């Protein structure tokens, strides 16, 4: 099954909403960008304001056109730095390799579609799989950490960054296929 990245559309939002069933999922996905309970109005306002905020939102779709994932980059005012985030895979499609492909392709799209020189992100310290994935792509931990609240517990958020020249995608875009 093929996997493609396209810009997020209004019609994707009800599907996306269904992938964020709890307040913990909301924070894991988007930090403090939205408030709980998440609803279509918040998502629609965010999508509408994306161009003026310098944000690009992508939906990953399977070969049959069904959305399977979501990711985003927001660029700094001077256009040199991008912040990668909002990584989300449909809960019933997890652990099949979609997340890995989504991260690879959306970071690559972030570099390609904007003029940024550096991509940054924040990842929870306990999320070892994602930290390793970002490291494989060329991200390094900057040494900066933030303490954040997640489910009443303090969790460390680790800053990582990747200069354009250090980005190492796993595969050429065209060749990547996944089995459902
Ligand atoms: C994080 C997320 C995008 C991963 O998507 P996915 O499709 O399950 O990821 P993949 O199947 O491509 O797996 C990527 C790697 O993470 C590992 N992994 C994925 N979920 C894991 C879990 N719950 N526990 C341990 N390892 C896990 C996989 O083994 C794989 O490692 P490998 O490449 O060394 O084999 C998905 O779990 C998700 O949407 N989570 C909720 C939102 C979130 O946490 N966003 C990320 C914030 S940094």
Coordinates of C-alpha atoms and ligand atoms in Angstrom, one line a residue:
X1 CA 0.0 0.0 0.0
X2 CA 1.4 3.4 -1.0
X3 CA 1.7 6.3 1.4
X4 CA 1.5 9.9 0.4
X5 CA 1.7 13.3 2.1
X6 CA -0.6 16.1 1.2
X7 CA -1.8 19.3 2.8
X8 CA -4.4 18.9 5.5
X9 CA -8.0 19.7 4.3
X10 CA -11.1 20.7 6.3
X11 CA -12.6 17.3 5.5
X12 CA -9.7 15.5 7.3
X13 CA -10.5 17.2 10.6
X14 CA -13.3 14.9 11.9
X15 CA -11.0 11.9 11.2
X16 CA -8.1 13.6 13.0
X17 CA -10.4 14.4 16.0
X18 CA -11.2 10.7 16.3
X19 CA -7.5 9.9 16.7
X20 CA -7.3 12.1 19.9
X21 CA -9.6 10.3 22.4
X22 CA -8.2 11.5 25.7
X23 CA -6.6 14.6 27.2
X24 CA -3.4 12.7 27.5
X25 CA -3.4 11.9 23.8
X26 CA -4.0 15.6 23.2
X27 CA -1.0 16.7 25.1
X28 CA 1.2 14.0 23.6
X29 CA 0.2 15.1 20.1
X30 CA 0.1 18.9 20.4
X31 CA 1.4 20.1 23.8
X32 CA -0.6 23.1 24.8
X33 CA -1.8 24.2 21.3
X34 CA -5.4 23.2 22.0
X35 CA -7.6 22.7 25.1
X36 CA -9.5 19.7 26.2
X37 CA -12.1 18.7 25.1
X38 CA -10.8 19.0 21.6
X39 CA -13.4 19.8 19.0
X40 CA -13.8 20.6 15.4
X41 CA -14.0 24.4 16.0
X42 CA -10.5 24.4 17.5
X43 CA -9.1 22.3 14.7
X44 CA -10.8 24.4 12.0
X45 CA -9.6 27.7 13.4
X46 CA -6.0 26.3 13.6
X47 CA -6.2 25.2 10.0
X48 CA -7.6 28.5 8.8
X49 CA -4.9 30.5 10.7
X50 CA -2.1 28.2 9.5
X51 CA -0.9 30.4 6.6
X52 CA -0.6 33.6 8.7
X53 CA 1.1 31.6 11.5
X54 CA 3.7 30.2 9.1
X55 CA 2.4 26.7 9.7
X56 CA 2.2 23.8 7.2
X57 CA -0.1 20.9 8.1
X58 CA 0.1 17.6 6.3
X59 CA -2.1 14.6 6.2
X60 CA -0.6 11.2 5.3
X61 CA -2.9 9.1 3.1
X62 CA -2.8 5.5 2.1
X63 CA -3.2 4.4 -1.6
X64 CA -7.0 4.3 -1.2
X65 CA -7.0 7.9 -0.1
X66 CA -7.8 7.3 3.5
X67 CA -6.0 9.4 6.0
X68 CA -3.5 7.5 8.3
X69 CA -1.4 10.3 9.9
X70 CA -0.8 13.9 10.5
X71 CA 2.3 16.2 11.1
X72 CA 3.2 19.8 10.9
X73 CA 6.0 22.4 10.7
X74 CA 5.8 26.0 11.9
X75 CA 8.5 28.4 10.6
X76 CA 10.1 31.2 12.6
X77 CA 9.3 34.8 11.6
X78 CA 12.6 35.2 9.7
X79 CA 12.0 31.9 7.9
X80 CA 15.2 30.2 8.9
X81 CA 14.0 27.8 11.6
X82 CA 11.2 25.2 11.5
X83 CA 9.6 23.5 14.4
X84 CA 8.4 20.0 13.6
X85 CA 5.6 18.4 15.5
X86 CA 1.9 17.3 15.8
X87 CA 3.0 13.8 14.8
X88 CA 0.1 11.4 14.9
X89 CA -0.8 8.1 13.5
X90 CA -4.4 6.6 13.5
X91 CA -4.4 4.5 16.7
X92 CA -5.5 1.4 14.8
X93 CA -2.6 1.7 12.4
X94 CA 0.2 2.0 14.9
X95 CA 3.3 -0.3 15.1
X96 CA 3.2 -1.0 11.4
X97 CA 5.9 1.4 10.3
X98 CA 3.6 4.4 9.3
X99 CA 5.1 6.6 12.0
X100 CA 8.6 6.1 10.8
X101 CA 7.6 6.9 7.2
X102 CA 5.5 9.9 8.3
X103 CA 8.3 11.5 10.3
X104 CA 10.9 10.9 7.5
X105 CA 8.7 12.4 4.8
X106 CA 7.2 15.3 6.7
X107 CA 10.7 16.4 7.9
X108 CA 11.9 16.2 4.3
X109 CA 8.8 18.1 3.1
X110 CA 9.5 20.7 5.7
X111 CA 13.0 21.3 4.4
X112 CA 11.8 21.2 0.7
X113 CA 8.7 23.4 1.0
X114 CA 10.3 26.1 3.2
X115 CA 13.6 27.9 3.1
X116 CA 14.6 26.8 6.6
X117 CA 18.2 25.9 7.5
X118 CA 17.4 24.2 10.8
X119 CA 14.6 21.9 12.0
X120 CA 13.9 21.7 15.8
X121 CA 11.5 19.6 17.8
X122 CA 10.7 18.5 21.4
X123 CA 10.3 14.9 22.4
X124 CA 9.4 13.4 25.7
X125 CA 12.4 11.8 27.5
X126 CA 10.6 8.5 28.1
X127 CA 9.7 8.2 24.4
X128 CA 12.9 6.3 23.5
X129 CA 11.6 4.9 20.2
X130 CA 11.0 8.4 18.8
X131 CA 14.2 9.8 20.1
X132 CA 16.1 7.0 18.3
X133 CA 14.1 7.6 15.2
X134 CA 14.9 11.3 15.1
X135 CA 18.6 10.6 15.8
X136 CA 18.7 8.2 12.8
X137 CA 17.4 11.1 10.6
X138 CA 20.1 13.4 11.7
X139 CA 18.6 15.2 14.8
X140 CA 20.8 15.7 17.8
X141 CA 19.8 16.5 21.3
X142 CA 20.7 20.1 22.1
X143 CA 21.1 19.8 25.8
X144 CA 18.0 21.9 26.4
X145 CA 15.2 20.2 28.4
X146 CA 11.9 21.5 29.7
X147 CA 9.8 20.1 32.5
X148 CA 6.1 19.7 31.4
X149 CA 3.0 18.4 33.1
X150 CA 1.5 15.2 31.6
X151 CA -1.3 13.4 33.4
X152 CA -0.4 15.0 36.7
X153 CA 3.2 13.9 36.4
X154 CA 6.3 16.0 35.5
X155 CA 7.8 14.8 32.3
X156 CA 11.0 16.0 30.6
X157 CA 10.8 17.3 27.1
X158 CA 14.1 17.1 25.2
X159 CA 15.0 19.6 22.5
X160 CA 16.5 18.2 19.3
X161 CA 17.6 19.9 16.2
X162 CA 18.8 19.0 12.7
X163 CA 20.5 21.4 10.2
X164 CA 19.4 21.0 6.6
X165 CA 22.9 19.6 5.7
X166 CA 22.7 16.9 8.4
X167 CA 19.2 15.5 7.4
X168 CA 19.5 11.8 6.3
X169 CA 16.2 10.4 4.9
X170 CA 16.0 6.6 5.0
X171 CA 14.7 6.1 1.5
X172 CA 13.9 8.0 -1.7
X173 CA 10.3 9.1 -1.5
X174 CA 9.1 7.2 -4.7
X175 CA 10.4 3.8 -3.6
X176 CA 8.7 3.6 -0.2
X177 CA 5.7 1.2 0.0
X178 CA 4.1 -0.2 3.1
X179 CA 1.8 -3.2 3.8
X180 CA -1.4 -2.4 5.6
Ligands
LIG1 C1 4.5 8.0 17.9 C2 3.7 7.5 16.8 C3 3.6 8.5 15.7 C4 4.5 6.3 16.2 O1 3.8 5.8 15.1 P1 3.8 4.2 14.7 O2 3.2 4.1 13.3 O3 3.3 3.4 15.7 O4 5.4 4.1 14.6 P2 6.2 3.0 13.8 O5 5.4 1.7 13.6 O6 6.8 3.5 12.5 O7 7.4 2.7 14.8 C5 8.5 3.6 14.8 C6 9.5 3.1 15.9 O8 8.9 3.3 17.2 C7 8.7 2.1 17.9 N1 7.5 2.2 18.6 C8 6.3 2.7 18.1 N2 5.4 2.7 19.1 C9 6.0 2.2 20.2 C10 5.6 2.0 21.6 N3 4.3 2.3 22.0 N4 6.5 1.5 22.4 C11 7.8 1.2 22.1 N5 8.2 1.4 20.8 C12 7.4 1.9 19.9 C13 8.7 1.0 16.8 O9 9.2 -0.2 17.3 C14 9.7 1.6 15.8 O10 11.0 1.3 16.1 P3 12.0 0.7 15.1 O11 11.9 1.5 13.8 O12 13.3 0.7 15.7 O13 11.5 -0.7 14.9 C15 2.3 7.0 17.3 O14 2.5 6.0 18.3 C16 1.4 8.1 17.7 O15 0.7 8.7 16.9 N6 1.5 8.4 19.1 C17 0.6 9.4 19.6 C18 1.2 10.8 19.4 C19 2.7 11.0 19.8 O16 3.1 10.4 20.7 N7 3.4 11.8 18.9 C20 4.8 11.9 19.0 C21 5.3 12.9 19.9 S1 7.1 13.1 19.8

